[in-house]
Short mmCIF file of C-alpha atoms in Angstrom, two decimals:
data_model
loop_
_atom_site.label_atom_id
_atom_site.label_comp_id
_atom_site.label_asym_id
_atom_site.label_seq_id
_atom_site.Cartn_x
_atom_site.Cartn_y
_atom_site.Cartn_z
CA MET A 1 4.26 115.24 -221.04
CA ASN A 2 1.80 117.43 -222.93
CA ILE A 3 -1.54 115.16 -222.88
CA LEU A 4 -4.56 116.07 -224.97
CA ILE A 5 -7.88 115.04 -223.47
CA SER A 6 -11.43 115.02 -225.36
CA GLY A 7 -14.30 114.63 -222.82
CA ALA A 8 -12.53 116.21 -220.20
CA SER A 9 -15.63 117.63 -218.57
CA GLY A 10 -16.97 114.34 -217.78
CA LEU A 11 -16.78 112.51 -214.65
CA LEU A 12 -13.79 110.43 -215.75
CA GLY A 13 -12.12 113.33 -217.75
CA ARG A 14 -12.29 115.53 -214.48
CA ALA A 15 -10.87 113.10 -212.21
CA LEU A 16 -8.10 111.98 -214.92
CA THR A 17 -7.14 115.72 -215.41
CA ARG A 18 -6.74 116.34 -211.69
CA SER A 19 -4.49 113.23 -211.33
CA LEU A 20 -2.22 113.90 -214.36
CA GLU A 21 -1.67 117.44 -213.47
CA SER A 22 -0.72 116.55 -209.78
CA ALA A 23 1.67 114.13 -211.39
CA GLY A 24 3.34 117.15 -213.21
CA HIS A 25 1.92 116.69 -216.63
CA SER A 26 0.52 119.36 -218.70
CA VAL A 27 -3.22 118.46 -219.61
CA ILE A 28 -4.94 120.25 -222.78
CA LYS A 29 -8.48 120.16 -223.15
CA LEU A 30 -9.82 119.52 -226.76
CA SER A 31 -12.59 122.05 -226.55
CA ARG A 32 -15.64 122.44 -228.70
CA LYS A 33 -15.32 125.15 -231.36
CA GLY A 34 -16.70 128.53 -230.68
CA ASP A 35 -16.46 131.99 -232.22
CA ASP A 36 -13.32 132.75 -230.00
CA THR A 37 -12.10 129.13 -229.12
CA LEU A 38 -8.36 128.89 -229.60
CA PRO A 39 -6.95 125.46 -230.85
CA PRO A 40 -6.88 122.70 -230.02
CA CYS A 41 -10.56 122.65 -230.83
CA TRP A 42 -13.20 120.84 -232.68
CA ASP A 43 -16.60 120.34 -233.96
CA PRO A 44 -17.27 116.70 -235.02
CA ALA A 45 -20.79 117.08 -236.37
CA ASN A 46 -19.56 119.41 -238.83
CA ASP A 47 -16.11 117.52 -239.67
CA PHE A 48 -13.92 120.31 -238.18
CA ILE A 49 -10.74 119.93 -236.08
CA ASP A 50 -7.96 122.09 -235.50
CA LEU A 51 -5.08 120.59 -233.20
CA GLY A 52 -2.87 123.96 -233.33
CA SER A 53 0.72 123.76 -233.69
CA LYS A 54 1.74 122.15 -230.14
CA PRO A 55 2.58 118.55 -230.26
CA PHE A 56 1.18 116.04 -227.85
CA GLU A 57 2.91 112.83 -226.34
CA VAL A 58 -0.41 111.41 -225.36
CA VAL A 59 -3.90 111.87 -226.66
CA ILE A 60 -6.80 110.44 -224.50
CA HIS A 61 -10.11 110.11 -226.34
CA LEU A 62 -13.14 110.07 -223.94
CA ALA A 63 -15.84 112.30 -225.73
CA GLY A 64 -19.18 110.75 -226.69
CA GLU A 65 -22.94 110.79 -226.26
CA ASN A 66 -24.01 109.57 -222.65
CA ILE A 67 -25.67 106.00 -223.32
CA SER A 68 -27.80 106.07 -220.21
CA ASN A 69 -29.59 109.45 -220.47
CA GLY A 70 -32.83 108.61 -221.81
CA ARG A 71 -34.67 105.83 -223.58
CA TRP A 72 -33.13 104.62 -226.97
CA SER A 73 -35.24 106.00 -229.77
CA THR A 74 -34.15 105.65 -233.31
CA GLU A 75 -32.59 109.24 -233.12
CA ARG A 76 -30.87 108.68 -229.80
CA LYS A 77 -29.31 105.64 -230.86
CA LYS A 78 -28.03 107.35 -233.96
CA LYS A 79 -26.51 110.01 -231.74
CA ILE A 80 -24.89 107.56 -229.71
CA MET A 81 -23.28 105.74 -232.66
CA GLU A 82 -22.38 108.78 -234.67
CA SER A 83 -20.91 110.76 -231.66
CA ARG A 84 -18.53 107.86 -231.00
CA ILE A 85 -17.49 107.03 -234.79
CA LYS A 86 -17.42 110.52 -236.03
CA GLY A 87 -15.48 111.97 -233.28
CA THR A 88 -13.10 109.15 -233.07
CA ALA A 89 -12.40 109.08 -236.72
CA LEU A 90 -12.02 112.92 -237.03
CA LEU A 91 -9.46 112.87 -234.15
CA ALA A 92 -7.63 109.70 -235.41
CA ASN A 93 -7.53 111.06 -239.00
CA ALA A 94 -5.93 114.44 -237.67
CA LEU A 95 -3.33 112.70 -235.75
CA ALA A 96 -2.36 110.35 -238.42
CA ARG A 97 -1.70 113.59 -240.63
CA SER A 98 0.35 115.19 -237.90
CA THR A 99 3.96 115.94 -238.64
CA VAL A 100 4.70 115.15 -235.00
CA LYS A 101 2.56 112.17 -233.99
CA PRO A 102 1.78 111.33 -230.24
CA LYS A 103 3.47 108.18 -228.74
CA VAL A 104 0.04 106.72 -227.87
CA MET A 105 -3.79 107.47 -228.50
CA ILE A 106 -6.00 105.86 -225.81
CA THR A 107 -9.68 105.80 -227.00
CA ALA A 108 -12.64 104.63 -224.89
CA SER A 109 -14.50 101.66 -225.51
CA ALA A 110 -16.73 99.33 -223.39
CA VAL A 111 -17.11 95.95 -222.31
CA GLY A 112 -20.59 95.94 -224.05
CA TYR A 113 -18.16 94.91 -227.16
CA TYR A 114 -18.96 91.44 -225.94
CA GLY A 115 -22.64 91.54 -225.72
CA ASN A 116 -24.74 89.28 -223.52
CA ARG A 117 -22.66 86.29 -222.79
CA GLY A 118 -23.93 84.84 -219.78
CA ASP A 119 -21.27 83.41 -217.06
CA ALA A 120 -18.60 82.92 -220.05
CA ILE A 121 -15.32 84.57 -218.95
CA MET A 122 -14.31 87.41 -221.58
CA ASN A 123 -10.75 88.48 -222.11
CA GLU A 124 -9.50 90.48 -224.87
CA SER A 125 -9.35 87.60 -227.41
CA ALA A 126 -12.97 86.94 -227.17
CA ALA A 127 -15.13 87.73 -230.24
CA SER A 128 -17.72 90.47 -230.28
CA GLY A 129 -21.24 89.62 -229.46
CA GLY A 130 -24.53 90.67 -230.78
CA GLY A 131 -26.78 93.84 -230.04
CA PHE A 132 -26.74 97.52 -230.30
CA LEU A 133 -23.70 98.16 -227.79
CA ALA A 134 -21.73 95.57 -229.40
CA GLU A 135 -22.06 97.14 -232.80
CA VAL A 136 -21.26 100.39 -231.37
CA CYS A 137 -18.07 99.39 -229.88
CA ARG A 138 -16.86 97.52 -232.73
CA GLU A 139 -17.36 100.52 -234.95
CA TRP A 140 -15.97 102.92 -232.24
CA GLU A 141 -12.66 100.95 -232.13
CA LYS A 142 -12.51 100.59 -235.74
CA ALA A 143 -12.70 104.30 -236.05
CA ALA A 144 -9.15 104.66 -234.70
CA GLU A 145 -7.51 102.62 -237.12
CA SER A 146 -6.17 105.48 -239.16
CA ALA A 147 -4.08 106.45 -236.23
CA SER A 148 -2.77 102.93 -235.73
CA ASN A 149 -1.97 102.45 -239.38
CA SER A 150 0.11 105.73 -239.16
CA GLY A 151 2.30 104.24 -236.62
CA ILE A 152 0.64 105.54 -233.39
CA ARG A 153 0.28 103.11 -230.66
CA VAL A 154 -3.56 102.82 -230.17
CA VAL A 155 -5.24 101.34 -227.08
CA ASN A 156 -8.95 100.82 -226.84
CA THR A 157 -9.86 100.82 -223.16
CA ARG A 158 -12.80 98.49 -222.56
CA PHE A 159 -14.40 99.92 -219.52
CA GLY A 160 -16.67 98.22 -217.50
CA MET A 161 -19.23 99.93 -214.92
CA ILE A 162 -17.01 102.72 -213.62
CA LEU A 163 -17.69 103.36 -209.75
CA SER A 164 -17.45 106.68 -208.18
CA VAL A 165 -19.39 108.32 -205.30
CA HIS A 166 -19.11 111.63 -207.07
CA GLY A 167 -21.22 110.47 -210.17
CA GLY A 168 -22.09 107.72 -212.65
CA ALA A 169 -24.11 104.49 -212.04
CA LEU A 170 -23.05 104.14 -208.47
CA GLU A 171 -24.27 107.83 -207.42
CA LYS A 172 -27.81 107.06 -208.90
CA MET A 173 -28.03 103.88 -206.91
CA LEU A 174 -27.04 105.34 -203.68
CA THR A 175 -30.30 107.07 -202.70
CA PRO A 176 -32.77 104.04 -203.35
CA PHE A 177 -30.26 101.69 -201.41
CA ARG A 178 -29.87 104.10 -198.46
CA MET A 179 -33.73 104.11 -198.36
CA GLY A 180 -33.87 100.56 -198.28
CA LEU A 181 -35.34 100.21 -201.70
CA GLY A 182 -32.35 98.64 -203.31
CA GLY A 183 -32.52 95.11 -204.85
CA ASN A 184 -31.82 92.65 -207.59
CA ILE A 185 -32.68 93.68 -211.24
CA GLY A 186 -34.34 90.67 -213.17
CA SER A 187 -32.94 87.25 -212.15
CA GLY A 188 -29.93 88.85 -210.55
CA ARG A 189 -27.77 86.31 -212.36
CA GLN A 190 -26.32 88.69 -214.81
CA TYR A 191 -22.63 89.67 -214.50
CA ILE A 192 -21.33 93.09 -213.89
CA SER A 193 -17.96 93.81 -214.93
CA TRP A 194 -17.19 96.77 -212.68
CA VAL A 195 -14.15 99.01 -211.78
CA SER A 196 -13.42 101.79 -209.38
CA ILE A 197 -12.52 105.04 -211.01
CA ASP A 198 -9.13 105.22 -209.31
CA ASP A 199 -8.24 101.93 -211.10
CA VAL A 200 -9.26 103.39 -214.42
CA ILE A 201 -7.01 106.36 -213.73
CA GLY A 202 -4.34 104.05 -212.56
CA ALA A 203 -4.54 101.69 -215.53
CA MET A 204 -4.38 104.61 -218.16
CA LYS A 205 -1.10 105.97 -216.45
CA PHE A 206 0.08 102.40 -216.54
CA ILE A 207 -0.76 102.07 -220.23
CA ILE A 208 0.93 105.35 -221.10
CA GLU A 209 4.11 104.15 -219.50
CA ASN A 210 4.14 100.72 -221.07
CA ASP A 211 4.81 100.56 -224.85
CA SER A 212 4.14 96.92 -225.03
CA ILE A 213 0.33 97.41 -224.53
CA SER A 214 -1.79 98.07 -227.62
CA GLY A 215 -5.11 97.33 -228.95
CA PRO A 216 -8.27 96.22 -226.67
CA VAL A 217 -7.63 96.27 -223.04
CA ASN A 218 -10.42 95.27 -220.69
CA THR A 219 -10.30 98.12 -217.94
CA VAL A 220 -12.21 96.19 -215.32
CA ALA A 221 -11.53 94.86 -211.85
CA PRO A 222 -10.43 91.07 -211.76
CA THR A 223 -13.62 90.10 -209.87
CA PRO A 224 -16.62 90.52 -211.87
CA LEU A 225 -19.92 90.06 -209.72
CA THR A 226 -23.52 88.96 -210.54
CA ASN A 227 -26.07 91.68 -209.91
CA ARG A 228 -27.36 89.69 -206.72
CA GLU A 229 -23.90 89.64 -205.19
CA PHE A 230 -23.30 93.32 -206.19
CA THR A 231 -26.68 94.33 -204.73
CA LYS A 232 -25.76 92.25 -201.36
CA ILE A 233 -22.34 93.90 -200.85
CA LEU A 234 -23.57 97.46 -201.67
CA ALA A 235 -26.61 97.08 -199.34
CA GLY A 236 -24.23 95.52 -196.56
CA ALA A 237 -21.86 98.39 -196.84
CA LEU A 238 -24.78 100.97 -196.24
CA HIS A 239 -26.17 98.78 -193.46
CA ARG A 240 -29.71 98.72 -195.30
CA PRO A 241 -31.69 95.77 -196.44
CA ALA A 242 -32.22 95.08 -200.10
CA PHE A 243 -35.54 93.30 -200.54
CA MET A 244 -36.81 95.00 -203.44
CA THR A 245 -36.72 93.52 -207.07
CA LEU A 246 -37.02 94.91 -210.45
CA PRO A 247 -38.50 92.28 -212.46
CA ALA A 248 -37.05 91.96 -216.18
CA PHE A 249 -40.52 92.74 -217.82
CA MET A 250 -40.78 96.20 -215.65
CA ALA A 251 -37.34 97.22 -216.66
CA ARG A 252 -38.24 96.74 -220.14
CA LEU A 253 -41.40 98.71 -219.74
CA ILE A 254 -39.43 101.70 -218.09
CA PHE A 255 -36.32 101.59 -220.18
CA GLY A 256 -37.13 99.91 -223.30
CA GLU A 257 -34.27 98.38 -225.32
CA MET A 258 -31.69 99.97 -222.88
CA ALA A 259 -32.93 97.52 -220.19
CA ASP A 260 -31.72 94.64 -222.16
CA GLU A 261 -28.48 95.84 -223.00
CA LEU A 262 -27.36 97.72 -219.89
CA LEU A 263 -29.35 96.31 -217.01
CA LEU A 264 -30.15 92.63 -218.04
CA SER A 265 -27.38 91.92 -220.10
CA SER A 266 -24.33 89.70 -218.57
CA THR A 267 -20.83 90.42 -219.21
CA ARG A 268 -17.97 88.61 -217.19
CA ALA A 269 -15.03 90.41 -218.55
CA VAL A 270 -11.43 90.07 -216.91
CA PRO A 271 -8.45 92.35 -217.37
CA ARG A 272 -6.11 89.71 -218.70
CA LYS A 273 -3.71 92.25 -220.67
CA LEU A 274 -3.36 94.52 -217.53
CA GLN A 275 -2.58 91.75 -215.28
CA GLU A 276 -0.17 90.00 -217.63
CA ALA A 277 1.67 93.45 -218.16
CA GLY A 278 1.95 93.74 -214.14
CA TYR A 279 -0.62 96.21 -213.19
CA ARG A 280 -1.45 96.05 -209.48
CA PHE A 281 -5.27 97.03 -208.74
CA GLN A 282 -5.86 99.28 -205.97
CA ASP A 283 -9.34 98.08 -205.70
CA PRO A 284 -9.49 94.27 -206.63
CA ASP A 285 -12.71 93.43 -204.57
CA LEU A 286 -15.91 95.33 -204.34
CA GLN A 287 -16.49 94.82 -200.52
CA GLY A 288 -12.96 96.34 -199.81
CA LEU A 289 -13.87 99.34 -201.98
CA PHE A 290 -17.26 100.06 -200.28
CA GLU A 291 -15.82 99.57 -196.83
CA LYS A 292 -13.18 102.06 -197.79
CA TRP A 293 -15.89 104.63 -199.00
CA PHE A 294 -18.63 103.92 -196.63
CA ASN A 295 -17.16 102.77 -193.28
CA LYS A 296 -14.52 105.33 -192.82
#
């Protein structure tokens, strides 16, 4: 198939591109517009998009401002919100106007949609929560409605923490944990909905092949863990102690509002739609995943 990907240069985009190409698909990257850039290209900030004349069977939309790079000032929050809403709406509207429409549009979202919900289990039917990230996710998903209204199957992949040894959150954790400086954040009771990058790629391929799947899809492992449990398993896999604790007040001093929504918030999401559709997880439990990666 011809598959268009936005955000192809990111951690997930690069890995997904390699996997799709190795499976024989043709991956076309939606590039940023430059003076000599050929379509497909775009410039969301200036409402420009040119998808060219070649049709795509699948569109995967991953582009968006990184939420964890720097404190959330008013300006930074605006960039995070606008990069997702404007880009998604621009692409969805262009696809809706296409003469030959793709069969499916997969758009990134996040389990931040549910907000801070303690130990309550969140499947795809759960209501959205409060907070900045929940608002971002609601508007992000809503921005793709024009594609859905035009008859395109739209899937909103609500990602948990994507784990990879080649980047992202886990890579940032490895150095302090290997130095014996790892530990709980806050109480350690907050839930982390995590997923291996291989399962994200596997789930996306599964979604492409299964026409019955649409709307929000929790793209998370079936075993969410508390911060305390996650810390213990990672430290054990690295054969290091994890005695340090980052108190909640200190996290807020360092990271500001971002601490409450990314580090201290509790979201216990489960992948009900994927499991009911028959997806088999490659990495269903964290201990098995870390043993595979760190104890070869």
